[in-house]
Short mmCIF file of C-alpha atoms in Angstrom, two decimals:
data_model
loop_
_atom_site.label_atom_id
_atom_site.label_comp_id
_atom_site.label_asym_id
_atom_site.label_seq_id
_atom_site.Cartn_x
_atom_site.Cartn_y
_atom_site.Cartn_z
CA MET A 11 31.00 -29.82 1.93
CA ASN A 12 32.84 -27.87 4.65
CA SER A 13 32.75 -28.81 8.33
CA ASP A 14 30.17 -26.17 9.20
CA LEU A 15 27.70 -27.68 6.76
CA SER A 16 28.49 -31.29 7.58
CA GLU A 17 27.57 -30.65 11.22
CA ALA A 18 24.26 -28.96 10.35
CA ALA A 19 21.01 -30.88 10.47
CA VAL A 20 19.36 -31.12 7.06
CA VAL A 21 15.59 -31.60 6.89
CA ILE A 22 14.10 -32.44 3.47
CA ARG A 23 10.34 -32.26 3.00
CA ARG A 24 8.29 -32.95 -0.10
CA ASN A 25 5.58 -30.38 -0.64
CA PRO A 26 2.75 -31.48 -2.96
CA ARG A 27 2.10 -27.83 -3.86
CA ALA A 28 5.71 -26.87 -4.52
CA ARG A 29 6.69 -26.16 -8.13
CA ARG A 30 10.37 -25.69 -7.40
CA ALA A 31 12.88 -26.55 -4.72
CA SER A 32 13.60 -24.05 -1.96
CA LEU A 33 16.12 -23.83 0.87
CA ARG A 34 16.09 -21.90 4.13
CA VAL A 35 17.92 -21.91 7.43
CA ASP A 36 15.57 -22.48 10.37
CA PRO A 37 15.87 -19.43 12.66
CA ALA A 38 14.93 -21.54 15.70
CA SER A 39 17.57 -24.24 15.31
CA GLY A 40 19.98 -23.38 12.50
CA ALA A 41 18.86 -26.51 10.62
CA ILE A 42 18.89 -26.48 6.83
CA ARG A 43 15.32 -27.02 5.60
CA ILE A 44 14.71 -27.96 1.99
CA SER A 45 11.31 -28.20 0.33
CA LEU A 46 11.05 -30.28 -2.83
CA PRO A 47 8.26 -30.87 -5.36
CA PRO A 48 6.79 -34.40 -5.06
CA ARG A 49 8.83 -36.01 -7.84
CA ALA A 50 12.02 -33.99 -7.59
CA SER A 51 15.30 -35.89 -7.30
CA LEU A 52 17.23 -35.73 -4.04
CA ARG A 53 20.19 -34.63 -6.12
CA ILE A 54 18.47 -31.23 -6.38
CA ALA A 55 18.72 -30.88 -2.60
CA GLN A 56 22.42 -31.73 -2.70
CA ARG A 57 22.96 -29.19 -5.46
CA LEU A 58 21.08 -26.50 -3.51
CA ILE A 59 23.34 -27.03 -0.50
CA ALA A 60 26.46 -26.95 -2.68
CA ASP A 61 25.31 -23.78 -4.47
CA HIS A 62 24.69 -22.04 -1.14
CA GLY A 63 27.93 -23.18 0.48
CA ASP A 64 28.93 -19.64 1.49
CA TRP A 65 25.44 -18.33 2.30
CA ILE A 66 24.38 -21.12 4.67
CA PRO A 67 27.18 -20.68 7.26
CA ARG A 68 26.48 -16.93 7.35
CA GLN A 69 22.81 -17.56 8.00
CA ARG A 70 23.56 -20.13 10.70
CA ALA A 71 26.03 -17.77 12.37
CA ALA A 72 23.26 -15.15 12.55
CA VAL A 73 20.95 -17.47 14.51
CA PRO A 74 20.72 -15.95 18.01
CA PRO A 75 22.01 -18.01 20.93
CA PRO A 76 19.43 -19.93 22.98
CA ALA A 77 17.86 -18.02 25.88
CA PRO A 78 16.69 -20.64 28.40
CA PHE A 79 13.95 -19.90 30.92
CA VAL A 80 16.03 -20.40 34.05
CA SER A 81 16.55 -18.42 37.25
CA GLY A 82 18.89 -15.49 36.73
CA MET A 83 18.10 -15.16 33.02
CA SER A 84 15.65 -12.63 31.61
CA LEU A 85 12.86 -12.91 29.09
CA ASN A 86 10.75 -10.33 27.32
CA PHE A 87 7.05 -10.15 28.08
CA ARG A 88 5.02 -7.75 25.95
CA GLY A 89 8.31 -6.20 24.89
CA LEU A 90 9.62 -5.52 28.40
CA PRO A 91 12.34 -7.51 30.18
CA LEU A 92 11.52 -9.68 33.17
CA LEU A 93 14.25 -11.19 35.33
CA ILE A 94 13.41 -14.81 36.15
CA GLU A 95 13.67 -15.46 39.86
CA TRP A 96 13.05 -18.92 41.31
CA SER A 97 12.24 -19.43 44.97
CA SER A 98 11.16 -22.65 46.63
CA ALA A 99 8.86 -20.56 48.85
CA ALA A 100 7.06 -18.88 45.92
CA ALA A 101 3.85 -20.08 44.28
CA ARG A 102 4.29 -22.53 41.42
CA ARG A 103 2.44 -20.25 39.01
CA PRO A 104 4.75 -17.48 37.73
CA ARG A 105 3.91 -13.94 38.78
CA ALA A 106 5.22 -10.81 37.05
CA GLU A 107 5.94 -7.92 39.41
CA ASP A 108 8.29 -4.93 39.28
CA GLY A 109 10.44 -6.27 36.45
CA THR A 110 10.72 -9.76 37.97
CA LEU A 111 9.04 -13.02 37.07
CA LEU A 112 8.81 -14.93 40.34
CA VAL A 113 8.22 -18.67 40.08
CA GLY A 114 8.26 -21.48 42.64
CA GLY A 115 7.84 -25.24 42.60
CA PRO A 116 10.65 -27.69 41.80
CA GLU A 117 13.49 -25.82 40.11
CA GLU A 118 13.85 -28.40 37.33
CA GLY A 119 10.33 -27.56 36.11
CA VAL A 120 10.77 -23.78 35.96
CA SER A 121 11.11 -23.63 32.18
CA ARG A 122 7.93 -25.67 31.58
CA ARG A 123 5.93 -23.56 34.03
CA ILE A 124 7.10 -20.31 32.47
CA GLU A 125 6.23 -21.53 28.97
CA ARG A 126 2.76 -22.58 30.14
CA TRP A 127 2.30 -19.16 31.73
CA LEU A 128 3.36 -17.37 28.54
CA LYS A 129 0.96 -19.48 26.49
CA ALA A 130 -1.91 -18.76 28.87
CA GLU A 131 -1.18 -15.03 28.79
CA ALA A 132 -0.91 -15.10 24.99
CA THR A 133 -4.26 -16.89 24.69
CA ARG A 134 -5.95 -14.37 26.97
CA LEU A 135 -4.48 -11.26 25.36
CA PHE A 136 -4.82 -12.41 21.76
CA THR A 137 -8.42 -13.55 22.26
CA GLU A 138 -9.42 -10.22 23.81
CA MET A 139 -7.81 -8.31 20.94
CA ALA A 140 -9.25 -10.60 18.25
CA LEU A 141 -12.78 -10.20 19.59
CA ALA A 142 -12.44 -6.41 19.81
CA LEU A 143 -11.07 -6.10 16.27
CA ALA A 144 -13.62 -8.56 14.90
CA ALA A 145 -16.39 -6.38 16.29
CA GLU A 146 -14.76 -3.34 14.68
CA ALA A 147 -14.60 -5.15 11.33
CA ALA A 148 -18.16 -6.51 11.75
CA VAL A 149 -17.02 -10.14 11.49
CA THR A 150 -16.90 -13.13 13.83
CA VAL A 151 -14.13 -15.48 14.87
CA ALA A 152 -14.59 -19.18 15.52
CA GLY A 153 -11.89 -19.23 18.16
CA VAL A 154 -8.30 -18.26 18.89
CA ARG A 155 -5.61 -20.80 19.70
CA VAL A 156 -1.89 -20.51 20.21
CA GLY A 157 0.82 -22.84 18.94
CA ASP A 158 4.50 -22.76 18.02
CA PRO A 159 4.70 -22.71 14.21
CA ARG A 160 8.09 -22.29 12.58
CA SER A 161 7.16 -20.57 9.33
CA ARG A 162 4.34 -18.14 10.16
CA TRP A 163 3.21 -16.00 13.05
CA GLY A 164 -0.50 -16.33 12.43
CA SER A 165 -3.15 -17.83 10.20
CA CYS A 166 -6.89 -17.58 9.63
CA SER A 167 -9.03 -20.38 8.23
CA ALA A 168 -12.11 -19.97 6.06
CA THR A 169 -14.21 -21.00 9.08
CA GLY A 170 -12.92 -18.07 11.12
CA ALA A 171 -10.51 -20.00 13.34
CA ILE A 172 -7.41 -17.96 14.13
CA ALA A 173 -4.08 -19.48 15.10
CA LEU A 174 -1.19 -17.42 16.47
CA SER A 175 2.30 -18.11 17.75
CA TRP A 176 2.45 -17.84 21.53
CA ARG A 177 5.93 -16.38 21.12
CA LEU A 178 4.37 -13.14 19.90
CA VAL A 179 3.49 -12.32 23.52
CA MET A 180 7.19 -11.64 24.06
CA ALA A 181 7.11 -8.92 21.38
CA PRO A 182 5.98 -5.34 22.05
CA ASP A 183 2.21 -4.94 22.25
CA TRP A 184 1.97 -3.02 18.98
CA VAL A 185 3.63 -5.92 17.14
CA TRP A 186 1.34 -8.74 18.28
CA LYS A 187 -1.71 -6.49 18.02
CA ALA A 188 -0.81 -5.85 14.38
CA VAL A 189 -0.50 -9.59 13.73
CA VAL A 190 -3.94 -10.16 15.26
CA ALA A 191 -5.31 -7.32 13.10
CA HIS A 192 -3.72 -8.93 10.03
CA GLU A 193 -5.57 -12.19 10.68
CA ILE A 194 -8.87 -10.44 11.45
CA ALA A 195 -8.55 -8.63 8.11
CA HIS A 196 -8.46 -12.07 6.50
CA ARG A 197 -11.98 -12.63 7.83
CA VAL A 198 -13.04 -10.03 5.27
CA HIS A 199 -10.50 -10.62 2.50
CA MET A 200 -8.98 -14.12 2.16
CA ASN A 201 -6.17 -12.75 0.02
CA HIS A 202 -3.39 -10.19 0.15
CA GLY A 203 -4.89 -7.69 -2.26
CA ALA A 204 -5.04 -3.92 -1.92
CA ALA A 205 -8.35 -3.98 -0.04
CA PHE A 206 -6.94 -6.47 2.46
CA HIS A 207 -3.84 -4.38 3.15
CA ALA A 208 -5.94 -1.25 3.57
CA LEU A 209 -8.11 -2.99 6.16
CA ALA A 210 -5.16 -4.57 7.98
CA ASP A 211 -3.51 -1.16 8.11
CA ARG A 212 -6.66 0.46 9.50
CA LEU A 213 -7.27 -2.22 12.13
CA SER A 214 -3.64 -2.13 13.26
CA GLY A 215 -3.46 1.66 13.46
CA GLY A 216 -0.93 1.78 10.65
CA GLN A 217 1.35 -0.83 12.21
CA ASP A 218 0.87 -3.76 9.82
CA ARG A 219 4.00 -3.22 7.73
CA PRO A 220 6.17 -1.99 10.65
CA ALA A 221 5.20 -5.08 12.64
CA ARG A 222 6.19 -7.39 9.82
CA ALA A 223 9.52 -5.56 9.54
CA TRP A 224 10.05 -5.91 13.30
CA LEU A 225 9.40 -9.64 13.14
CA ARG A 226 11.79 -10.09 10.23
CA ALA A 227 14.50 -8.40 12.31
CA ASN A 228 13.69 -9.95 15.70
CA GLY A 229 11.71 -13.12 14.99
CA ALA A 230 14.71 -15.43 15.27
CA ALA A 231 15.31 -14.27 18.85
CA LEU A 232 11.68 -15.04 19.71
CA HIS A 233 12.15 -18.56 18.36
CA ARG A 234 15.26 -19.07 20.49
CA ALA A 235 13.58 -17.97 23.74
CA GLY A 236 13.16 -20.86 26.13
CA LYS A 237 15.57 -23.12 24.25
CA PRO A 238 18.13 -24.89 26.45
CA ALA A 239 21.71 -23.67 26.27
#
């Protein structure tokens, strides 16, 4: 194993539903993540890494650099850049104004306060959109919550509970609106059949597939936002 791979974190997880082993590079950390069936030998994981010896370093090199939430740096909010500006005289709660995100309080807590603000804004915006689209689709939602999943941007349970990544609020509005529409469509069709895609496309104004393409191209950068340098 070359030095690039020996320095990479390797996370092996057994998935009771997996029928075969799979390997991916985590876009948020560059870690090598391997999923194995319950009874698979660990030698399979070693063989996967060896077989992908050229591919893994390329994938890790493509992981965007971290973009910490600190004064002087910028972040995207609803697809538009905001310059982070800390001032001891400003209010602790961040305030977006004229391309600047002004935040006060102790400087060492700026990153935590900005993340809390983004999560609160995501919850507010996503909930409003989910309720509007649910009414359009003549369905109900049991609630909307935000989290920080690594492998999916949204999910919808059979009970109508919708979960979304708070990081979507950094994407352009049409992207996160399409993800919300995708999950609302699952309130009607709990599958990915033709009828589901037709509804998701209608609810999103034709943006379902473009949004998924945008997230494939830019999702790694969303995952790196707020990570320390």
